[in-house]
XYZ file of C-alpha atoms in Angstrom:
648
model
C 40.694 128.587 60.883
C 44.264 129.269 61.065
C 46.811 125.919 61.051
C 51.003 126.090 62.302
C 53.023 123.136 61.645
C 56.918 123.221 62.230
C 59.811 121.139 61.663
C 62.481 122.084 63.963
C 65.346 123.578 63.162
C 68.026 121.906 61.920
C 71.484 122.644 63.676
C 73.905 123.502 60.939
C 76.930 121.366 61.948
C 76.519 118.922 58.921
C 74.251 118.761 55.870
C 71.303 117.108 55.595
C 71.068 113.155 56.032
C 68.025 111.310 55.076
C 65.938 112.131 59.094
C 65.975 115.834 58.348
C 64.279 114.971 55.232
C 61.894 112.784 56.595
C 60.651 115.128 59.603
C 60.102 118.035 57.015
C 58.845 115.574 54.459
C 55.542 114.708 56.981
C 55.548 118.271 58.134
C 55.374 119.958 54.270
C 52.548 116.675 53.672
C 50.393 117.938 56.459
C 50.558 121.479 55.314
C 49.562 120.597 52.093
C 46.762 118.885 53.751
C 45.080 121.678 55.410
C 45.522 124.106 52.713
C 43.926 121.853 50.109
C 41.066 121.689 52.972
C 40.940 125.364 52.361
C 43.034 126.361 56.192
C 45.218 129.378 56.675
C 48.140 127.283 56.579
C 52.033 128.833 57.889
C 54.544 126.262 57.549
C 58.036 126.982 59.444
C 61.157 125.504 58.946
C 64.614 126.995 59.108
C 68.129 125.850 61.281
C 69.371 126.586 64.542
C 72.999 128.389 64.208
C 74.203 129.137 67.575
C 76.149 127.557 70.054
C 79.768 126.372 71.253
C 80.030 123.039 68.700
C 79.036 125.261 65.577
C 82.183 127.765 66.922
C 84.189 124.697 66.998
C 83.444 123.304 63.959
C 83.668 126.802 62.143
C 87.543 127.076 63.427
C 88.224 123.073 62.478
C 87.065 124.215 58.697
C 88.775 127.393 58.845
C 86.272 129.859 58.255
C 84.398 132.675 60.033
C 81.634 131.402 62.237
C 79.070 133.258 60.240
C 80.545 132.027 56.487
C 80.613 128.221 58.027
C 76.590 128.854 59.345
C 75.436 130.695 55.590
C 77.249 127.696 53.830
C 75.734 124.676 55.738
C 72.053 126.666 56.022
C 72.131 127.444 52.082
C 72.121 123.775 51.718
C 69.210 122.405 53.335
C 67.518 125.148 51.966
C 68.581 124.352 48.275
C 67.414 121.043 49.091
C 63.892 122.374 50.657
C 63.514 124.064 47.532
C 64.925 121.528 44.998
C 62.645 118.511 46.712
C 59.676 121.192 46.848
C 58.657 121.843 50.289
C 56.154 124.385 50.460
C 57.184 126.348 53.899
C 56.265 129.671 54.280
C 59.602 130.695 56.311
C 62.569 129.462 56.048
C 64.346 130.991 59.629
C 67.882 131.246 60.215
C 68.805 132.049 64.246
C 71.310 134.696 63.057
C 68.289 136.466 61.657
C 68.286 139.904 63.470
C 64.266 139.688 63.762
C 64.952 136.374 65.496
C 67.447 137.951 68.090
C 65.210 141.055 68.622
C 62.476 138.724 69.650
C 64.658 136.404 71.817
C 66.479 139.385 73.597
C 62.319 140.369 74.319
C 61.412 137.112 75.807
C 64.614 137.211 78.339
C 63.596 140.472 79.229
C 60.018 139.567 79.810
C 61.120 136.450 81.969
C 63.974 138.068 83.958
C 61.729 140.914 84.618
C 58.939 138.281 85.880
C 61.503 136.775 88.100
C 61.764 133.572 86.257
C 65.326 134.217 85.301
C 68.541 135.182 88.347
C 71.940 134.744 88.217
C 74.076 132.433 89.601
C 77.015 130.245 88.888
C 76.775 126.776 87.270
C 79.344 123.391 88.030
C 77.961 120.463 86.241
C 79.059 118.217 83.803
C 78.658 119.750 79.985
C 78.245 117.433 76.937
C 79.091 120.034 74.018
C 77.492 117.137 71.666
C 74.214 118.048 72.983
C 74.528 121.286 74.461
C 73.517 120.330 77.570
C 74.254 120.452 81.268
C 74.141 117.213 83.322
C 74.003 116.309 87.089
C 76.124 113.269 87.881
C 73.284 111.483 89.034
C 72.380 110.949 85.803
C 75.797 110.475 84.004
C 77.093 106.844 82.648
C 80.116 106.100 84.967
C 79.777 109.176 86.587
C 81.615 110.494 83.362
C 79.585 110.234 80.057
C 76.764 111.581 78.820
C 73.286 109.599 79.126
C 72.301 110.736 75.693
C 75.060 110.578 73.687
C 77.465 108.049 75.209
C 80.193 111.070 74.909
C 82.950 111.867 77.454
C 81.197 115.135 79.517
C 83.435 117.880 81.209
C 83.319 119.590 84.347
C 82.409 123.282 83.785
C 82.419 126.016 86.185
C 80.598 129.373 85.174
C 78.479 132.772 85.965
C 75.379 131.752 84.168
C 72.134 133.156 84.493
C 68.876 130.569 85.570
C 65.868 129.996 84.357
C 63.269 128.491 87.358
C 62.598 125.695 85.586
C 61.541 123.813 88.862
C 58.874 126.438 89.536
C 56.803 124.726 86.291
C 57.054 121.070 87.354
C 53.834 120.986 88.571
C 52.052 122.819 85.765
C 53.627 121.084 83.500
C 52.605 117.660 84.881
C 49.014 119.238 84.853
C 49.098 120.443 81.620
C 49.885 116.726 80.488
C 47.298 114.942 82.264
C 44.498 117.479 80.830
C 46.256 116.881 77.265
C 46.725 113.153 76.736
C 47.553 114.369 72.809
C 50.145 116.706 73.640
C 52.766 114.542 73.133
C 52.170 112.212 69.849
C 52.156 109.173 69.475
C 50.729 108.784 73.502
C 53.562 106.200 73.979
C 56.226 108.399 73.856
C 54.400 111.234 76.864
C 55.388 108.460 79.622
C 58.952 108.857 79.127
C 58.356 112.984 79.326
C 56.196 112.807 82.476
C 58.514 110.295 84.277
C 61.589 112.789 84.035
C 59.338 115.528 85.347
C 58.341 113.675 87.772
C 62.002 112.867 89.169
C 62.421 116.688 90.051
C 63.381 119.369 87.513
C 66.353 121.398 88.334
C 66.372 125.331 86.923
C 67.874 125.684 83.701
C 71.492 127.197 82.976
C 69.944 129.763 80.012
C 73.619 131.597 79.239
C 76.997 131.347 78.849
C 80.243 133.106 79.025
C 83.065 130.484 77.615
C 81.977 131.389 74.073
C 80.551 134.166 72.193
C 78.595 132.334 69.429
C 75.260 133.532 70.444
C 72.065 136.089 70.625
C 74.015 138.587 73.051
C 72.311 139.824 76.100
C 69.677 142.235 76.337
C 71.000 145.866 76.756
C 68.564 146.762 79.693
C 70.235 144.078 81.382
C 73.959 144.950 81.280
C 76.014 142.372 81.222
C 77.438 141.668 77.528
C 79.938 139.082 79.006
C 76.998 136.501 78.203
C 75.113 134.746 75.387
C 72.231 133.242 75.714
C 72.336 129.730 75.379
C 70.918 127.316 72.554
C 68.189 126.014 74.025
C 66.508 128.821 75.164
C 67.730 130.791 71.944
C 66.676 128.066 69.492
C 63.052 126.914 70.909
C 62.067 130.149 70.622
C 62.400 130.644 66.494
C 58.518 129.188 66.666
C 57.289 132.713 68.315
C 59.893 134.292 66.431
C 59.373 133.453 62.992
C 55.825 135.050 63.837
C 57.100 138.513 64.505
C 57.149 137.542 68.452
C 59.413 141.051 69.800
C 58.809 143.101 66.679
C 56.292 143.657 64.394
C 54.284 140.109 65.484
C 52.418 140.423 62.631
C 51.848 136.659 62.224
C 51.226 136.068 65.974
C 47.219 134.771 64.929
C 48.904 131.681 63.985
C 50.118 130.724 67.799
C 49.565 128.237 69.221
C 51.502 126.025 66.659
C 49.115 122.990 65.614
C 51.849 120.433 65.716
C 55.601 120.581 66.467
C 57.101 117.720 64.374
C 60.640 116.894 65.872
C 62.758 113.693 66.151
C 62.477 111.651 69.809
C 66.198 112.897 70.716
C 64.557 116.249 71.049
C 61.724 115.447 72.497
C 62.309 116.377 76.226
C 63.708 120.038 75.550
C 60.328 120.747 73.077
C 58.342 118.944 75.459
C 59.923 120.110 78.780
C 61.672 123.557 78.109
C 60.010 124.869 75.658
C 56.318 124.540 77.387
C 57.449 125.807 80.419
C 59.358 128.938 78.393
C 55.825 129.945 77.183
C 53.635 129.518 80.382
C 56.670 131.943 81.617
C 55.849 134.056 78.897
C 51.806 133.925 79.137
C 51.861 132.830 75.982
C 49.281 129.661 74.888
C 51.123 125.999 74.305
C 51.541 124.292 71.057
C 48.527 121.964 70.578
C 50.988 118.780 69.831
C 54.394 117.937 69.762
C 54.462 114.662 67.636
C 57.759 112.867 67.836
C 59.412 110.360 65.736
C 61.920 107.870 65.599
C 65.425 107.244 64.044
C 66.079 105.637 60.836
C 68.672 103.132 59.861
C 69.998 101.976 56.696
C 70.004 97.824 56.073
C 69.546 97.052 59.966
C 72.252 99.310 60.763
C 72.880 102.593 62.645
C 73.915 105.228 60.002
C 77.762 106.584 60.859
C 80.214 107.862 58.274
C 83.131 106.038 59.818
C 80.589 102.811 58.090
C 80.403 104.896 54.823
C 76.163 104.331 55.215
C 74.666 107.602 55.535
C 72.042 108.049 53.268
C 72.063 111.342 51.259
C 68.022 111.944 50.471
C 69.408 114.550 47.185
C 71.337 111.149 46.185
C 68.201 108.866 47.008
C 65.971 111.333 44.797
C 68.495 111.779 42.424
C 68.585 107.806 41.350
C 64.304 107.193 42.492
C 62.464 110.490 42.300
C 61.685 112.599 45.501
C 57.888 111.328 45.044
C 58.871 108.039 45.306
C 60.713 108.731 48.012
C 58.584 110.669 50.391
C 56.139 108.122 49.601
C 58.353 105.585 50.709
C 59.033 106.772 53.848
C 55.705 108.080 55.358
C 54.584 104.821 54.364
C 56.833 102.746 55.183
C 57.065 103.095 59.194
C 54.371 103.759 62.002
C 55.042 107.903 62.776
C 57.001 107.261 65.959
C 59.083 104.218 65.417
C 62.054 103.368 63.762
C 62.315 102.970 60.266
C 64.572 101.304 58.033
C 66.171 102.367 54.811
C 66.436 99.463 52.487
C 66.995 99.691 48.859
C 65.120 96.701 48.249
C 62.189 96.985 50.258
C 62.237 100.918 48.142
C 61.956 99.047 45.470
C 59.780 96.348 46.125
C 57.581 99.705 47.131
C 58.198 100.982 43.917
C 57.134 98.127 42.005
C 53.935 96.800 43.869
C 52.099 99.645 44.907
C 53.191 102.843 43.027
C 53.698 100.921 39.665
C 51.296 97.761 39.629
C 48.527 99.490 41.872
C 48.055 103.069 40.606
C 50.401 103.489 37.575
C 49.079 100.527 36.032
C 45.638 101.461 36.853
C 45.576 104.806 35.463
C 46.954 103.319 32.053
C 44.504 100.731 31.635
C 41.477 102.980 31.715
C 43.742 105.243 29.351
C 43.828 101.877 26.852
C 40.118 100.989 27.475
C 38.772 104.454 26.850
C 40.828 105.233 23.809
C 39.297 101.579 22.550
C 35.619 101.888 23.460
C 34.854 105.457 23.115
C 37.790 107.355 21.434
C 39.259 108.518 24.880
C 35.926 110.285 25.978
C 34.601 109.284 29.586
C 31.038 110.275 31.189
C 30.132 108.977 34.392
C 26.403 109.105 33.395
C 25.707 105.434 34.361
C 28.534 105.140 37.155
C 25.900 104.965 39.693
C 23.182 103.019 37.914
C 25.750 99.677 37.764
C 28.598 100.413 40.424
C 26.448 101.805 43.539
C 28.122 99.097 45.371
C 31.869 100.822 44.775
C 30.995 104.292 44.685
C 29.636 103.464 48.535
C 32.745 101.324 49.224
C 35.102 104.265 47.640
C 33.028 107.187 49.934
C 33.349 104.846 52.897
C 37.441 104.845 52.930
C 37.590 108.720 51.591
C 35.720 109.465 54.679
C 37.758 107.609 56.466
C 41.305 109.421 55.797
C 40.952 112.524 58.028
C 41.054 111.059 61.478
C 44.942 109.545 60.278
C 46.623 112.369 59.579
C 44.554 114.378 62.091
C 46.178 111.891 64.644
C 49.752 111.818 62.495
C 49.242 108.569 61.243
C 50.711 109.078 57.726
C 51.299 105.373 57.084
C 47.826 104.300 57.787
C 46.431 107.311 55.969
C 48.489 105.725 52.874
C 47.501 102.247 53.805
C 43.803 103.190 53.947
C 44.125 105.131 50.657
C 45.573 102.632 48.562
C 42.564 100.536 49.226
C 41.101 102.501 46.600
C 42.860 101.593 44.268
C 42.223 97.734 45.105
C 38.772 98.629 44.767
C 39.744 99.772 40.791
C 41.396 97.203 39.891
C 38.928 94.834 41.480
C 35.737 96.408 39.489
C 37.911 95.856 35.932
C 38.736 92.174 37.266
C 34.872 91.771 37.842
C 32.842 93.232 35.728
C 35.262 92.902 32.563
C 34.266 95.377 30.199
C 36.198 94.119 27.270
C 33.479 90.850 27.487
C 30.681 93.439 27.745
C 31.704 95.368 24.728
C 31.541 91.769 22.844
C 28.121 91.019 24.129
C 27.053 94.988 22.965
C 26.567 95.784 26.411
C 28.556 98.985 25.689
C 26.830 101.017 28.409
C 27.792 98.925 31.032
C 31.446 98.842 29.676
C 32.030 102.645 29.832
C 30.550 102.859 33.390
C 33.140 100.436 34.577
C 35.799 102.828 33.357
C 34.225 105.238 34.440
C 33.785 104.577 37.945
C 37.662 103.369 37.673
C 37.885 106.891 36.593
C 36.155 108.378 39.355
C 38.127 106.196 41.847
C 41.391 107.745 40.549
C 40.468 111.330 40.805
C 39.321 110.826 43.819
C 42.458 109.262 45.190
C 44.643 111.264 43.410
C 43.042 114.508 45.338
C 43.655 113.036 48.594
C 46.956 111.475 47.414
C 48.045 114.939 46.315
C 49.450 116.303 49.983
C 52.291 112.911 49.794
C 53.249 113.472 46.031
C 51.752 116.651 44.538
C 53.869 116.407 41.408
C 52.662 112.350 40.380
C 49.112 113.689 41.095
C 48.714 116.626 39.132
C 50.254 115.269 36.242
C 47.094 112.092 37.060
C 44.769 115.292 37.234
C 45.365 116.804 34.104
C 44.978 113.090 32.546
C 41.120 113.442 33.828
C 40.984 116.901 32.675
C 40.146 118.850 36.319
C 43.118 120.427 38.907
C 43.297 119.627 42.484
C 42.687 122.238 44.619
C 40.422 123.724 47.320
C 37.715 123.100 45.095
C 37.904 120.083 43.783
C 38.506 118.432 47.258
C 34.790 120.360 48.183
C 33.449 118.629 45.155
C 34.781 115.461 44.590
C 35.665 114.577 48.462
C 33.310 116.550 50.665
C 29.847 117.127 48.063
C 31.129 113.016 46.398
C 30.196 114.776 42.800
C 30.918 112.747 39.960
C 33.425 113.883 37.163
C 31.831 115.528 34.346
C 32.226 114.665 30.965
C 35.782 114.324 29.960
C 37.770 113.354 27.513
C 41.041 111.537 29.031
C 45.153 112.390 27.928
C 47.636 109.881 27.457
C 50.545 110.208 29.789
C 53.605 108.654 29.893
C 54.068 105.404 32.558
C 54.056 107.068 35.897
C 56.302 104.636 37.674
C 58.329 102.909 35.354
C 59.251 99.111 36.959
C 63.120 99.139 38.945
C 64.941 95.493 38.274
C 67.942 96.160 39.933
C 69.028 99.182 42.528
C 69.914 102.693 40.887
C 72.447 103.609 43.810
C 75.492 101.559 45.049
C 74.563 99.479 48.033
C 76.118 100.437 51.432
C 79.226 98.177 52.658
C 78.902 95.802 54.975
C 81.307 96.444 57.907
C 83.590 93.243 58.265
C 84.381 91.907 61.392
C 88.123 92.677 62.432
C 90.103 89.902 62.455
C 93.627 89.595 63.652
C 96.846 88.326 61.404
C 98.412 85.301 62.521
C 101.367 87.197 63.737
C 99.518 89.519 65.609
C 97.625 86.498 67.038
C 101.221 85.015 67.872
C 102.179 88.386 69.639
C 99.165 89.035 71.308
C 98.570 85.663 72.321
C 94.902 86.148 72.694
C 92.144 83.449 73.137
C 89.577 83.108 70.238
C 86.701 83.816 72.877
C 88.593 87.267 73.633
C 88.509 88.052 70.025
C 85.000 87.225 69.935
C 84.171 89.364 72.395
C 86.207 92.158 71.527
C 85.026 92.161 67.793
C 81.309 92.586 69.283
C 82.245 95.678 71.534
C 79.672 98.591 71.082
C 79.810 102.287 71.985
C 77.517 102.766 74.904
C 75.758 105.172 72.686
C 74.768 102.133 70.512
C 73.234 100.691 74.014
C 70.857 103.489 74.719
C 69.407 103.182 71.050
C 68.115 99.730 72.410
C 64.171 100.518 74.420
C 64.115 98.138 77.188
C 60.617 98.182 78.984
C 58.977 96.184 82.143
C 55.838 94.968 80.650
C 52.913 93.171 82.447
C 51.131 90.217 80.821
C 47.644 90.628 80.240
C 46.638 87.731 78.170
C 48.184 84.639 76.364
C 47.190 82.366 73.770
C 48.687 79.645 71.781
C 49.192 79.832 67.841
C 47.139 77.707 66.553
C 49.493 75.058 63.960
C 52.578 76.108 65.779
C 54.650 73.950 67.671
C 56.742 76.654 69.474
C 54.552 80.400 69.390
C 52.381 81.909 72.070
C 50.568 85.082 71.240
C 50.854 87.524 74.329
C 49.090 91.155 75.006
C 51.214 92.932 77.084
C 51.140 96.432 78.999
C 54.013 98.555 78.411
C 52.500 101.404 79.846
C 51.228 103.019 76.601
C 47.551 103.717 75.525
C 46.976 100.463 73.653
C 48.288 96.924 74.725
C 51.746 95.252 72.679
C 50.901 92.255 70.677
C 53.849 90.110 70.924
C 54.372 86.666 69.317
C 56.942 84.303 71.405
C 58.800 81.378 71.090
C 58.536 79.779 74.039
C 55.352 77.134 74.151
C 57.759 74.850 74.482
C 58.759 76.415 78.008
C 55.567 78.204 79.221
C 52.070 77.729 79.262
C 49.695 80.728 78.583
C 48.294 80.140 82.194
C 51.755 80.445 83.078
C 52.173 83.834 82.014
C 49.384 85.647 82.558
C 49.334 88.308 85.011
C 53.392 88.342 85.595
C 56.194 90.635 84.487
C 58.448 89.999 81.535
C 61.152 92.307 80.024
C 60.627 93.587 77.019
C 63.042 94.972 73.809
C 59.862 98.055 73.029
C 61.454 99.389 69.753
C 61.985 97.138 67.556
C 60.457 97.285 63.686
C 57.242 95.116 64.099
C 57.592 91.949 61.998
C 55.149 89.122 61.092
C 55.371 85.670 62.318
C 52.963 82.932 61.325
C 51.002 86.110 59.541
C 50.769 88.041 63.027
C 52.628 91.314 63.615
C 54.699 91.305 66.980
C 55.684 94.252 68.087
C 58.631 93.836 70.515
C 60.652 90.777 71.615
C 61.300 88.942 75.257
C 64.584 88.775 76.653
C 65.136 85.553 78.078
C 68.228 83.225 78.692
C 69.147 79.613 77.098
C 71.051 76.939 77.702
C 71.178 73.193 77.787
C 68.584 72.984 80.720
C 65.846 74.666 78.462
C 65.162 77.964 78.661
C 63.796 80.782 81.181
C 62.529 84.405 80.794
C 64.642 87.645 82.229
C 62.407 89.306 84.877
C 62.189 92.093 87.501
C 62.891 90.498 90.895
C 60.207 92.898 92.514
C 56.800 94.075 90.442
C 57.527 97.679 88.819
C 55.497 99.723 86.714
C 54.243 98.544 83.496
C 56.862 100.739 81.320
C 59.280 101.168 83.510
C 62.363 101.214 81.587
C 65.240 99.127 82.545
C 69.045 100.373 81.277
């Protein structure tokens, strides 16, 4: 069976920040998945070069459009290759096989009827390359995506009927409830299909920076525009309008792409193919943002975080292992030095790197580095079934792009190794000359190791092989049949001494980011100005409206309520947000409200925030509520709405 898994491609206006590394970073981990399964496996990744704000910023650097597009492309993929991704096409949109194929799919839909001329006046956010009806604009003048000041453009442009595909669309979604991953994010997608799609502005004639028009269509005064240019590198990069000699792979498997893009791959691009008779991507699996110390990543704040400079200081292993586990695939994560570290330290170092060296130390003491697992099963049956329990386990979490829990579940292994050597002791059974029983213990500690380091292999290939050729066998097709699938047994070995693994971090390799002081005025310029201190309060805290629209606020229905036991102020609440599975959040307001009190009504809710423990229970959102010297009261919908319905 054949697998496709894309990252999208990244728009060359800037180099690479630490988001493009993480989408390709779970993309390149579940290709190495499936091939060590033994799949077909094509891997795409590539950038998008097109567009008006590339021509702009190629004039603002003073270079040729083209020399400002090979410069910024060469480096993400120098970094691909120097972090190791394993793609099997890197694609550039100013790839003439790429053009050929996008000049065939206009043709194809124009000739279909799917595409007509017309002329476009609409508000245009060159930020996001996108056209905007002032129905959905922020003041009537900025751009509900971006925050950014919009401007009116009037121009021929040719259509595509994007309204003719609402209603396939919506019934493509409801038959696939896993087209869109994780499930929460599909509401959001069906809700804006649902409010009426207007046809699609798929050209433009106030730049030239694009795939020009087909020549059976005659009319070179256009390009076509990004969208519909860029989306379709996935058919492309197949040989889609010339040779297709890759086209076995389509439908892509999974589409990995950030949540800003998720209503053009899920939206556009779905109803570009049906147009097309061509078969839809089996998932589009979206993620979230990341931020560095709490804090949105600008450069004006001097805290973007460079992933070459992060693997520079910690290792790129470290570092994609840090971030697929380190956030649920979907929400926002947080780049923290110290949690990195803390990372670092606890489960890379103490878990597995110590692990691997004290059965290293144990062997070379007991039996001169030699290890058979000839009596594994006669005294650790009880592990060995624990061990196959969690292997068999893994698939479903990266099947459903669940990296974090796939780690989560993994590492358990290794508790289970460590836990055997804290139990059974062998250093008091070689004492007591019960020798046998002492080399099965490393043994199946051995075992435990290989096994993990197999299915640990797809997140850090490098740490793994070098834990491989410790225990003497390679990881590949193979060995997965053998030691995962068939749960053989290594064979007699003898084991290598290998330096530590994960050496222990004390303090932070890379210089912390600066904390952004509030601006305070001089006394003069308070003399001149004359302003209160609650103006300068309120001015210090101004945010760009962009800043607003990072904030998820949801209408959420409460389905049931308990109190926290031994807490004076918590109440434990399930609520609806409209997603598959009920939010657990954790509340301080017992003081306030009952659980009887609660259950049943509406609340608002703040739906992506970083889920965070409280009394040892993870809540995953907050309550907005209001407080004074009267006590306190929760913000709700006057009417009922929809659980999920999001309020801005």
């Amino acid at each position: 069976m054949s697998k496709y898994i894309t990252t999208p491609i990244y728009y060359v206006n800037g180099e690479a920040h630490i988001g493009h590394a993480y989408t390709t970073f779970i993309a390149d981990t579940l290709a190495r998945y499936e091939r060590l399964k033994g799949e077909d496996t094509f891997f795409l990744t590539g950038t998008d070069e097109h567009g008006q704000k590339i021509e702009e910023s190629a004039k603002k650097a003073g270079k040729p459009t083209q020399e400002f597009a090979d410069e910024i492309s060469a480096t993400f993929k120098n970094l691909w290759d120097e972090f190791g991704i394993s793609y099997d096409k890197f694609i550039r949109t100013t790839d003439e096989e790429h053009k050929k194929g996008v000049q065939k799919a206009f043709e194809v839909m124009y000739a279909k009827g799917d595409i007509y001329k017309d002329f476009y006046e609409g508000h245009y956010c060159v930020s996001c390359e996108t056209f905007f009806p002032e129905t959905q604009l922020i003041d009537s003048e900025f751009c509900p995506d971006c925050g950014r000041t919009t401007s009116v453009v009037k121009e021929e442009s040719y259509f595509f009927r994007l309204s003719n595909y609402e209603d396939k669309l919506l019934e493509h979604y409801a038959s696939h409830p896993d087209f869109i991953m994780p499930r929460s994010r599909a509401n959001e997608v069906v809700n804006f299909v649902k409010g009426g799609l207007r046809d699609l502005s798929v050209t433009r004639t106030s730049f030239s920076w694009g795939v020009k028009m087909p020549k059976s269509i005659g009319d070179d005064k256009h390009v076509m525009y990004v969208w519909l240019d860029a989306l379709l590198n996935y058919i492309t990069a197949l040989g889609y309008g010339s040779d297709e000699a890759k086209m076995n792979y389509w439908p892509a498997d999974v589409h990995f792409v950030g949540k800003d893009i998720l209503r053009f791959h899920a939206i556009y691009w779905p109803a570009f193919l049906m147009s097309l008779d061509l078969p839809l991507p089996k998932h589009i699996g979206a993620h979230g943002w990341w931020t560095r110390d709490g804090e949105k990543m600008s450069k004006s704040k001097g805290n973007v975080v460079s992933p070459k400079e992060v693997a520079d200081a910690y290792g790129v292993e470290n570092l994609r292992y840090f971030m697929l586990r380190e956030v649920p695939f979907g929400q926002d994560g947080d780049f923290s030095q110290r949690a990195f570290i803390d990372r670092i330290n606890s489960e890379l170092s103490n878990d597995l790197g110590n692990l691997l060296n004290r059965i290293i130390g144990m062997s070379g003491k007991y039996s001169d580095f030699e290890i058979d697992s000839v009596d594994v099963v006669k005294y650790h049956s009880k592990e060995i079934e624990q061990m196959n329990l969690i292997l068999d386990s893994l698939d479903v979490f990266l099947e459903n792009l669940q990296p974090h829990r796939y780690l989560e579940e993994l590492w358990k292994l290794f508790a289970i190794g460590n836990g055997v050597i804290q139990e059974y002791e062998p250093w008091v059974k070689m004492k007591n000359g019960q020798k046998d029983e002492a080399l099965a213990t490393v043994a199946v500690v051995a075992n435990i190791l290989a096994k993990a380091a197999v299915m640990l292999h797809p997140v850090m290939p490098n740490t793994t092989n070098i834990i491989a050729d410790a225990l003497s066998f390679e990881i590949n097709t193979t060995s997965y049949k053998e030691l995962i699938l068939e749960k053989k047994l290594l064979k007699l070995f003898n084991i290598k001494k290998v330096p530590p693994l994960f050496p222990r971090i004390e303090e932070p390799l890379m210089q912390e980011a600066p904390k952004v002081e509030p601006v305070t005025a001089t006394k003069k310029e308070q003399s001149s100005k004359k302003q209160t201190k609650e103006t300068k309060k309120e001015n210090d805290n101004l945010i760009e409206i962009g800043q607003f629209f990072e904030t998820s606020l949801k209408v959420g229905t409460v389905v049931e309520a308990e109190e926290v036991p031994k807490s004076k102020k918590l109440l434990k609440l399930q609520i609806d947000l409209g997603e598959e599975n009920l939010r657990q959040v954790v509340a301080g307001i017992k003081e306030f409200y009952s659980p009887d009190d609660l259950i049943n009504t509406q609340v608002c809710v703040v739906a992506n925030l970083k889920p965070a423990k409280l009394m040892g229970m993870i809540s995953e959102g907050m309550l907005l509520a209001a407080k004074d010297e009267d006590g306190l009261c929760l913000i709700r919908p006057e009417k009922p709405k929809k659980s999920g319905t999001p309020i801005g």
